[in-house]
GROMACS .gro file of C-alpha atoms in nm:
model
  393
    1MET     CA    1  12.914  11.848  14.562
    2LYS     CA    2  12.904  12.117  14.291
    3LEU     CA    3  12.572  11.984  14.160
    4ARG     CA    4  12.424  11.996  14.509
    5PHE     CA    5  12.549  12.352  14.552
    6HIS     CA    6  12.408  12.472  14.218
    7LYS     CA    7  12.070  12.303  14.282
    8SER     CA    8  12.036  12.467  14.623
    9ILE     CA    9  12.139  12.813  14.498
   10ALA     CA   10  11.898  12.786  14.202
   11VAL     CA   11  11.611  12.707  14.439
   12LEU     CA   12  11.706  12.995  14.671
   13ALA     CA   13  11.725  13.231  14.371
   14THR     CA   14  11.378  13.128  14.248
   15LEU     CA   15  11.232  13.160  14.597
   16SER     CA   16  11.396  13.504  14.633
   17LEU     CA   17  11.201  13.624  14.328
   18LEU     CA   18  10.874  13.472  14.450
   19ARG     CA   19  10.920  13.604  14.801
   20GLY     CA   20  11.016  13.950  14.678
   21TRP     CA   21  10.697  13.960  14.475
   22SER     CA   22  10.479  13.832  14.761
   23SER     CA   23  10.644  14.061  15.019
   24ALA     CA   24  10.580  14.365  14.801
   25VAL     CA   25  10.213  14.270  14.763
   26ILE     CA   26  10.164  14.225  15.137
   27MET     CA   27  10.348  14.543  15.234
   28ALA     CA   28  10.182  14.760  14.969
   29PHE     CA   29   9.830  14.618  14.944
   30LEU     CA   30   9.739  14.431  15.264
   31PRO     CA   31   9.692  14.763  15.451
   32LEU     CA   32   9.474  14.895  15.166
   33TYR     CA   33   9.271  14.574  15.172
   34GLY     CA   34   9.230  14.617  15.548
   35ILE     CA   35   9.093  14.968  15.501
   36GLU     CA   36   8.856  14.841  15.231
   37ILE     CA   37   8.703  14.589  15.473
   38GLY     CA   38   8.657  14.850  15.747
   39MET     CA   39   8.983  14.852  15.946
   40ASP     CA   40   9.113  15.191  16.058
   41PHE     CA   41   9.477  15.302  16.081
   42ALA     CA   42   9.496  15.220  16.452
   43CYS     CA   43   9.374  14.867  16.388
   44ILE     CA   44   9.629  14.810  16.112
   45GLY     CA   45   9.901  14.953  16.337
   46LEU     CA   46   9.793  14.712  16.609
   47ALA     CA   47   9.821  14.423  16.362
   48VAL     CA   48  10.181  14.519  16.280
   49THR     CA   49  10.267  14.561  16.650
   50ILE     CA   50  10.126  14.217  16.733
   51ALA     CA   51  10.321  14.068  16.442
   52ASN     CA   52  10.642  14.223  16.577
   53ILE     CA   53  10.577  14.086  16.926
   54VAL     CA   54  10.501  13.738  16.789
   55THR     CA   55  10.822  13.751  16.586
   56VAL     CA   56  11.043  13.858  16.877
   57PHE     CA   57  10.923  13.567  17.092
   58SER     CA   58  10.948  13.323  16.800
   59LEU     CA   59  11.302  13.411  16.690
   60PRO     CA   60  11.481  13.180  16.939
   61LEU     CA   61  11.262  12.889  16.825
   62MET     CA   62  11.338  12.971  16.459
   63GLY     CA   63  11.713  12.962  16.513
   64TRP     CA   64  11.695  12.643  16.717
   65PHE     CA   65  11.480  12.474  16.454
   66VAL     CA   66  11.720  12.572  16.173
   67ASP     CA   67  12.017  12.425  16.361
   68VAL     CA   68  11.844  12.114  16.499
   69GLY     CA   69  11.552  12.045  16.265
   70GLY     CA   70  11.742  12.123  15.948
   71ARG     CA   71  11.758  12.386  15.677
   72ARG     CA   72  11.523  12.222  15.427
   73PRO     CA   73  11.227  12.171  15.670
   74THR     CA   74  11.265  12.529  15.793
   75LEU     CA   75  11.274  12.663  15.438
   76PHE     CA   76  10.957  12.470  15.354
   77THR     CA   77  10.777  12.595  15.667
   78SER     CA   78  10.884  12.954  15.595
   79THR     CA   79  10.756  12.936  15.235
   80ILE     CA   80  10.422  12.789  15.345
   81CYS     CA   81  10.382  13.071  15.599
   82MET     CA   82  10.431  13.325  15.320
   83ALA     CA   83  10.171  13.149  15.104
   84LEU     CA   84   9.923  13.135  15.394
   85SER     CA   85   9.971  13.506  15.469
   86LEU     CA   86   9.820  13.573  15.124
   87LEU     CA   87   9.570  13.288  15.121
   88LEU     CA   88   9.407  13.371  15.456
   89PRO     CA   89   9.278  13.722  15.370
   90ALA     CA   90   9.179  13.591  15.026
   91VAL     CA   91   8.941  13.327  15.164
   92ILE     CA   92   8.835  13.494  15.493
   93GLN     CA   93   8.721  13.856  15.482
   94SER     CA   94   8.774  13.970  15.841
   95HIS     CA   95   8.994  14.188  16.059
   96ILE     CA   96   9.130  13.881  16.241
   97ALA     CA   97   9.240  13.727  15.910
   98VAL     CA   98   9.441  14.040  15.826
   99MET     CA   99   9.602  14.040  16.171
  100ILE     CA  100   9.701  13.673  16.143
  101ALA     CA  101   9.828  13.737  15.790
  102TYR     CA  102  10.066  14.004  15.919
  103SER     CA  103  10.202  13.767  16.186
  104LEU     CA  104  10.251  13.488  15.930
  105PHE     CA  105  10.430  13.731  15.699
  106TYR     CA  106  10.671  13.849  15.967
  107LEU     CA  107  10.741  13.492  16.079
  108SER     CA  108  10.810  13.395  15.718
  109PHE     CA  109  11.030  13.699  15.655
  110PHE     CA  110  11.262  13.643  15.952
  111SER     CA  111  11.275  13.264  15.927
  112TRP     CA  112  11.370  13.303  15.557
  113GLN     CA  113  11.654  13.536  15.651
  114ILE     CA  114  11.784  13.286  15.907
  115VAL     CA  115  11.760  12.972  15.692
  116ARG     CA  116  11.892  13.145  15.379
  117GLY     CA  117  12.194  13.268  15.573
  118ALA     CA  118  12.261  12.927  15.726
  119MET     CA  119  12.237  12.752  15.388
  120VAL     CA  120  12.465  12.993  15.203
  121ILE     CA  121  12.730  12.994  15.477
  122GLN     CA  122  12.719  12.614  15.492
  123MET     CA  123  12.759  12.569  15.115
  124ALA     CA  124  12.964  12.865  14.991
  125SER     CA  125  13.333  12.939  15.029
  126PRO     CA  126  13.434  13.230  15.255
  127THR     CA  127  13.545  13.428  14.948
  128SER     CA  128  13.212  13.397  14.765
  129ALA     CA  129  12.946  13.403  15.039
  130ALA     CA  130  12.890  13.780  15.035
  131THR     CA  131  12.852  13.780  14.655
  132ILE     CA  132  12.588  13.505  14.677
  133PHE     CA  133  12.403  13.694  14.951
  134ALA     CA  134  12.408  14.007  14.736
  135THR     CA  135  12.282  13.819  14.428
  136LEU     CA  136  11.989  13.668  14.620
  137ALA     CA  137  11.908  14.007  14.773
  138THR     CA  138  11.920  14.168  14.426
  139LEU     CA  139  11.662  13.921  14.294
  140PHE     CA  140  11.443  13.984  14.599
  141GLN     CA  141  11.467  14.363  14.566
  142LEU     CA  142  11.411  14.352  14.191
  143ALA     CA  143  11.084  14.161  14.233
  144ARG     CA  144  10.982  14.390  14.518
  145THR     CA  145  11.039  14.697  14.301
  146VAL     CA  146  10.848  14.571  13.996
  147ALA     CA  147  10.555  14.400  14.172
  148PRO     CA  148  10.349  14.692  14.312
  149SER     CA  149  10.286  14.866  13.978
  150ILE     CA  150  10.182  14.543  13.803
  151VAL     CA  151   9.977  14.405  14.092
  152GLY     CA  152   9.803  14.741  14.134
  153ILE     CA  153   9.666  14.708  13.780
  154VAL     CA  154   9.561  14.346  13.843
  155ILE     CA  155   9.381  14.443  14.164
  156SER     CA  156   9.193  14.721  13.984
  157MET     CA  157   9.069  14.458  13.736
  158TYR     CA  158   9.002  14.155  13.958
  159GLY     CA  159   9.002  14.280  14.317
  160TYR     CA  160   9.218  14.209  14.621
  161ARG     CA  161   9.097  13.862  14.710
  162VAL     CA  162   9.140  13.706  14.364
  163THR     CA  163   9.486  13.863  14.333
  164PHE     CA  164   9.596  13.744  14.678
  165LEU     CA  165   9.468  13.395  14.599
  166ALA     CA  166   9.659  13.376  14.269
  167ILE     CA  167   9.988  13.490  14.421
  168SER     CA  168   9.950  13.250  14.715
  169MET     CA  169   9.918  12.964  14.465
  170PHE     CA  170  10.253  13.062  14.312
  171MET     CA  171  10.409  13.049  14.659
  172PHE     CA  172  10.261  12.703  14.721
  173LEU     CA  173  10.407  12.587  14.388
  174GLY     CA  174  10.739  12.742  14.487
  175SER     CA  175  10.745  12.530  14.802
  176LEU     CA  176  10.758  12.218  14.580
  177LEU     CA  177  11.096  12.334  14.447
  178ILE     CA  178  11.243  12.279  14.793
  179THR     CA  179  11.230  11.903  14.732
  180ILE     CA  180  11.510  11.957  14.475
  181ILE     CA  181  11.748  12.061  14.755
  182PRO     CA  182  11.947  11.753  14.869
  183SER     CA  183  11.869  11.640  15.222
  184GLU     CA  184  12.129  11.711  15.488
  185LYS     CA  185  12.268  11.520  15.780
  186ILE     CA  186  12.208  11.704  16.104
  187LYS     CA  187  12.521  11.681  16.313
  188THR     CA  188  12.375  11.855  16.614
  189LYS     CA  189  12.213  11.627  16.870
  190ASN     CA  190  11.989  11.810  17.109
  191LYS     CA  191  11.811  11.634  17.389
  192GLU     CA  192  11.734  11.935  17.606
  193GLY     CA  193  11.441  12.070  17.403
  194PHE     CA  194  11.313  12.404  17.529
  195LYS     CA  195  11.599  12.434  17.776
  196ALA     CA  196  11.830  12.461  17.476
  197ILE     CA  197  11.594  12.710  17.310
  198LEU     CA  198  11.594  12.933  17.617
  199SER     CA  199  11.972  12.912  17.649
  200SER     CA  200  12.006  13.015  17.285
  201ILE     CA  201  11.846  13.353  17.366
  202LYS     CA  202  12.140  13.467  17.577
  203PRO     CA  203  12.396  13.650  17.361
  204LYS     CA  204  12.744  13.503  17.356
  205ARG     CA  205  13.028  13.718  17.484
  206ASN     CA  206  13.190  13.754  17.142
  207GLU     CA  207  12.857  13.869  16.990
  208ILE     CA  208  12.801  14.167  17.221
  209PRO     CA  209  13.005  14.426  17.020
  210LEU     CA  210  12.828  14.329  16.696
  211LEU     CA  211  12.485  14.325  16.863
  212SER     CA  212  12.552  14.675  16.999
  213VAL     CA  213  12.627  14.804  16.649
  214LEU     CA  214  12.320  14.630  16.504
  215SER     CA  215  12.094  14.773  16.776
  216ILE     CA  216  12.223  15.129  16.734
  217ASP     CA  217  12.184  15.104  16.357
  218ARG     CA  218  11.830  14.965  16.371
  219PHE     CA  219  11.713  15.221  16.628
  220GLY     CA  220  11.873  15.504  16.430
  221TRP     CA  221  11.702  15.405  16.105
  222MET     CA  222  11.361  15.331  16.262
  223LEU     CA  223  11.365  15.670  16.432
  224TRP     CA  224  11.322  15.856  16.101
  225PHE     CA  225  11.286  15.619  15.805
  226PRO     CA  226  10.924  15.496  15.857
  227LEU     CA  227  10.802  15.857  15.859
  228LEU     CA  228  11.032  15.991  15.587
  229ASN     CA  229  10.758  16.007  15.322
  230PRO     CA  230  10.519  16.213  15.541
  231TYR     CA  231  10.814  16.441  15.624
  232LEU     CA  232  10.886  16.496  15.254
  233LYS     CA  233  10.519  16.564  15.181
  234VAL     CA  234  10.432  16.787  15.478
  235TYR     CA  235  10.754  16.977  15.548
  236LEU     CA  236  10.923  16.983  15.206
  237GLU     CA  237  10.587  16.996  15.023
  238LEU     CA  238  10.686  16.739  14.761
  239ASP     CA  239  10.418  16.583  14.540
  240THR     CA  240  10.314  16.220  14.587
  241GLU     CA  241  10.453  16.129  14.243
  242VAL     CA  242  10.792  16.276  14.335
  243ILE     CA  243  10.794  16.087  14.665
  244GLY     CA  244  10.724  15.767  14.472
  245LEU     CA  245  11.019  15.846  14.246
  246ILE     CA  246  11.240  15.893  14.552
  247ALA     CA  247  11.137  15.551  14.687
  248SER     CA  248  11.215  15.396  14.349
  249LEU     CA  249  11.554  15.569  14.345
  250ILE     CA  250  11.650  15.415  14.680
  251ASN     CA  251  11.547  15.067  14.562
  252GLY     CA  252  11.705  15.120  14.221
  253THR     CA  253  12.038  15.228  14.370
  254THR     CA  254  12.035  14.928  14.602
  255ILE     CA  255  11.957  14.685  14.319
  256ALA     CA  256  12.220  14.835  14.087
  257THR     CA  257  12.499  14.812  14.344
  258LEU     CA  258  12.416  14.503  14.553
  259ILE     CA  259  12.628  14.251  14.363
  260ILE     CA  260  12.921  14.495  14.350
  261ALA     CA  261  12.876  14.552  14.724
  262GLY     CA  262  12.878  14.176  14.782
  263ARG     CA  263  13.202  14.132  14.589
  264LEU     CA  264  13.350  14.426  14.776
  265ALA     CA  265  13.256  14.267  15.110
  266ASP     CA  266  13.427  13.944  14.999
  267ARG     CA  267  13.745  14.140  14.922
  268ILE     CA  268  13.764  14.392  15.208
  269GLY     CA  269  13.573  14.202  15.479
  270TRP     CA  270  13.240  14.262  15.652
  271LEU     CA  271  13.382  14.509  15.905
  272THR     CA  272  13.507  14.759  15.647
  273SER     CA  273  13.194  14.707  15.435
  274MET     CA  274  12.968  14.777  15.734
  275LEU     CA  275  13.176  15.083  15.821
  276LEU     CA  276  13.126  15.222  15.469
  277SER     CA  277  12.753  15.149  15.500
  278GLU     CA  278  12.729  15.358  15.817
  279ILE     CA  279  12.930  15.643  15.663
  280PHE     CA  280  12.704  15.656  15.356
  281ALA     CA  281  12.393  15.641  15.577
  282ALA     CA  282  12.524  15.930  15.789
  283ILE     CA  283  12.593  16.136  15.475
  284GLY     CA  284  12.245  16.058  15.339
  285THR     CA  285  12.061  16.159  15.656
  286ALA     CA  286  12.279  16.470  15.697
  287LEU     CA  287  12.185  16.578  15.344
  288LEU     CA  288  11.816  16.530  15.428
  289ILE     CA  289  11.854  16.763  15.726
  290TYR     CA  290  11.964  17.048  15.499
  291ALA     CA  291  11.746  16.955  15.200
  292LYS     CA  292  11.494  17.219  15.094
  293GLY     CA  293  11.431  17.092  14.742
  294ILE     CA  294  11.424  16.781  14.529
  295GLU     CA  295  11.791  16.794  14.416
  296LEU     CA  296  11.944  16.741  14.761
  297VAL     CA  297  11.680  16.482  14.852
  298MET     CA  298  11.767  16.282  14.539
  299LEU     CA  299  12.138  16.293  14.624
  300ALA     CA  300  12.060  16.183  14.980
  301THR     CA  301  11.855  15.885  14.861
  302ILE     CA  302  12.144  15.766  14.641
  303PHE     CA  303  12.370  15.757  14.948
  304LEU     CA  304  12.098  15.573  15.143
  305GLY     CA  305  12.060  15.317  14.863
  306LEU     CA  306  12.436  15.259  14.863
  307SER     CA  307  12.429  15.219  15.240
  308ILE     CA  308  12.158  14.951  15.220
  309ALA     CA  309  12.346  14.768  14.944
  310LEU     CA  310  12.664  14.757  15.153
  311TRP     CA  311  12.477  14.659  15.469
  312ILE     CA  312  12.298  14.349  15.336
  313PRO     CA  313  12.602  14.127  15.257
  314SER     CA  314  12.812  14.263  15.545
  315PHE     CA  315  12.535  14.181  15.796
  316ASP     CA  316  12.509  13.821  15.676
  317ILE     CA  317  12.886  13.767  15.684
  318ALA     CA  318  12.912  13.935  16.026
  319ILE     CA  319  12.662  13.689  16.174
  320SER     CA  320  12.853  13.391  16.037
  321SER     CA  321  13.178  13.531  16.179
  322VAL     CA  322  13.049  13.533  16.539
  323ALA     CA  323  12.867  13.197  16.523
  324GLU     CA  324  13.045  12.937  16.736
  325THR     CA  325  13.012  12.663  16.473
  326PRO     CA  326  12.847  12.626  16.130
  327ASN     CA  327  12.568  12.433  16.306
  328ALA     CA  328  12.498  12.733  16.532
  329ILE     CA  329  12.443  12.996  16.261
  330GLY     CA  330  12.063  12.976  16.291
  331CYS     CA  331  12.071  13.065  16.661
  332ALA     CA  332  12.321  13.345  16.593
  333TYR     CA  333  12.085  13.496  16.334
  334SER     CA  334  11.793  13.465  16.576
  335ARG     CA  335  11.976  13.640  16.858
  336ALA     CA  336  12.085  13.922  16.629
  337ASN     CA  337  11.735  13.977  16.489
  338MET     CA  338  11.572  13.949  16.831
  339VAL     CA  339  11.806  14.202  16.993
  340ARG     CA  340  11.788  14.459  16.713
  341THR     CA  341  11.410  14.421  16.677
  342LEU     CA  342  11.361  14.473  17.052
  343ALA     CA  343  11.590  14.777  17.039
  344SER     CA  344  11.385  14.934  16.759
  345VAL     CA  345  11.034  14.876  16.901
  346PRO     CA  346  10.994  15.226  17.057
  347ALA     CA  347  11.185  15.411  16.783
  348PRO     CA  348  10.897  15.490  16.540
  349MET     CA  349  10.678  15.620  16.823
  350ILE     CA  350  10.962  15.839  16.955
  351GLY     CA  351  11.039  15.955  16.601
  352GLY     CA  352  10.676  16.052  16.546
  353GLU     CA  353  10.677  16.271  16.857
  354LEU     CA  354  11.007  16.430  16.758
  355TYR     CA  355  10.888  16.500  16.401
  356THR     CA  356  10.590  16.684  16.551
  357ALA     CA  357  10.801  16.890  16.793
  358TYR     CA  358  11.094  16.964  16.561
  359PRO     CA  359  11.080  16.800  16.215
  360ARG     CA  360  11.457  16.769  16.158
  361LEU     CA  361  11.540  16.630  16.503
  362PRO     CA  362  11.487  16.259  16.417
  363LEU     CA  363  11.724  16.300  16.121
  364MET     CA  364  11.981  16.472  16.342
  365ILE     CA  365  11.969  16.196  16.604
  366GLY     CA  366  11.978  15.931  16.331
  367THR     CA  367  12.289  16.092  16.180
  368ALA     CA  368  12.457  16.108  16.522
  369LEU     CA  369  12.385  15.739  16.589
  370MET     CA  370  12.529  15.636  16.252
  371VAL     CA  371  12.843  15.842  16.319
  372LEU     CA  372  12.866  15.670  16.659
  373ASN     CA  373  12.847  15.332  16.486
  374ALA     CA  374  13.117  15.438  16.241
  375VAL     CA  375  13.343  15.530  16.534
  376ILE     CA  376  13.276  15.194  16.704
  377LEU     CA  377  13.351  15.001  16.385
  378THR     CA  378  13.667  15.206  16.320
  379THR     CA  379  13.789  15.134  16.674
  380THR     CA  380  13.713  14.764  16.630
  381LYS     CA  381  13.903  14.760  16.302
  382ARG     CA  382  14.208  14.923  16.463
  383ARG     CA  383  14.201  14.671  16.748
  384GLU     CA  384  14.193  14.384  16.500
  385LYS     CA  385  14.496  14.527  16.317
  386LEU     CA  386  14.688  14.567  16.645
  387SER     CA  387  14.595  14.212  16.746
  388LYS     CA  388  14.725  14.074  16.415
  389ARG     CA  389  15.050  14.271  16.451
  390SER     CA  390  15.105  14.139  16.805
  391LEU     CA  391  15.051  13.782  16.685
  392ARG     CA  392  15.315  13.830  16.414
  393THR     CA  393  15.570  13.963  16.662
   0.00000   0.00000   0.00000
């Protein structure tokens, strides 16, 4: 059993590095490649919007497939999708290829999150799951931080298409590692097909409080975060190099504290960990509201990095806590991602309008929503304590 566990975790760790690298390349350089082949900003934005829509409608199928088809087949499919998202624009120079690549990337990203969560929860003990999640996320974030600077040099030497092709080959090779993971016995028998898929969309009663928190959090972040860099450049008049340093500081803080955050979540529970995440996020955005220079912005980004580090393991453990059975974790992940993605769809557009009308307003609303979440989580925590006391008496 221990050997099976270590094999599976080793494969997930290796894939986390490969996927972090590939994700960074797609997010940083696929838009630039699109512009090089004649796409405008509106066209690239349309590609991302289509990818989001495809993902939302695919999430129930992803969760169902993880629970019924198995973890290993889903992991293989997800890895191949990531490889194809790089291979397609490398071999076909067209706008359509870039659009399909975005959709494949988003499908791969969310299916990876679901299957990774299901595998870790199935294999790990309740006292170590958050630490494992944090370790895998650290490897992913580390690769994502390092990749852009190195790949940028490679692209300047060999071009986009050769670089995309080479990285896609590494992902294809990575998919072979999945054969090391021992096969599993699927306990769930499902004869209802798409009827079961459709029924899996409906949130369970015990999930509604968590889904509310996740939706508020996602909307609050998407209201201001996607346009933070333009805000820093236009309204605070920071140089591009400084803005790049700020982005690195957020990632660096997250990487440096993820494993500690995971261990903390194992000790204090996901609810308290998520509460701390919301408090740090509220402090970070509040500091950005009053920031007029680099010093306060830097301090704000440290709080935001800490918030992200605390959020990652607490989110994964929270999903497992509301899943009806270990065999239903995939569907629970899908519902959570579908609901919070749907909730955040209009947020960037609204944030853009608000930034134009009053630049600090998106940050103010974001701070208020995070404070609201902190209040909800605090109330939930108090109710749990009262419930435990009543059971003792």
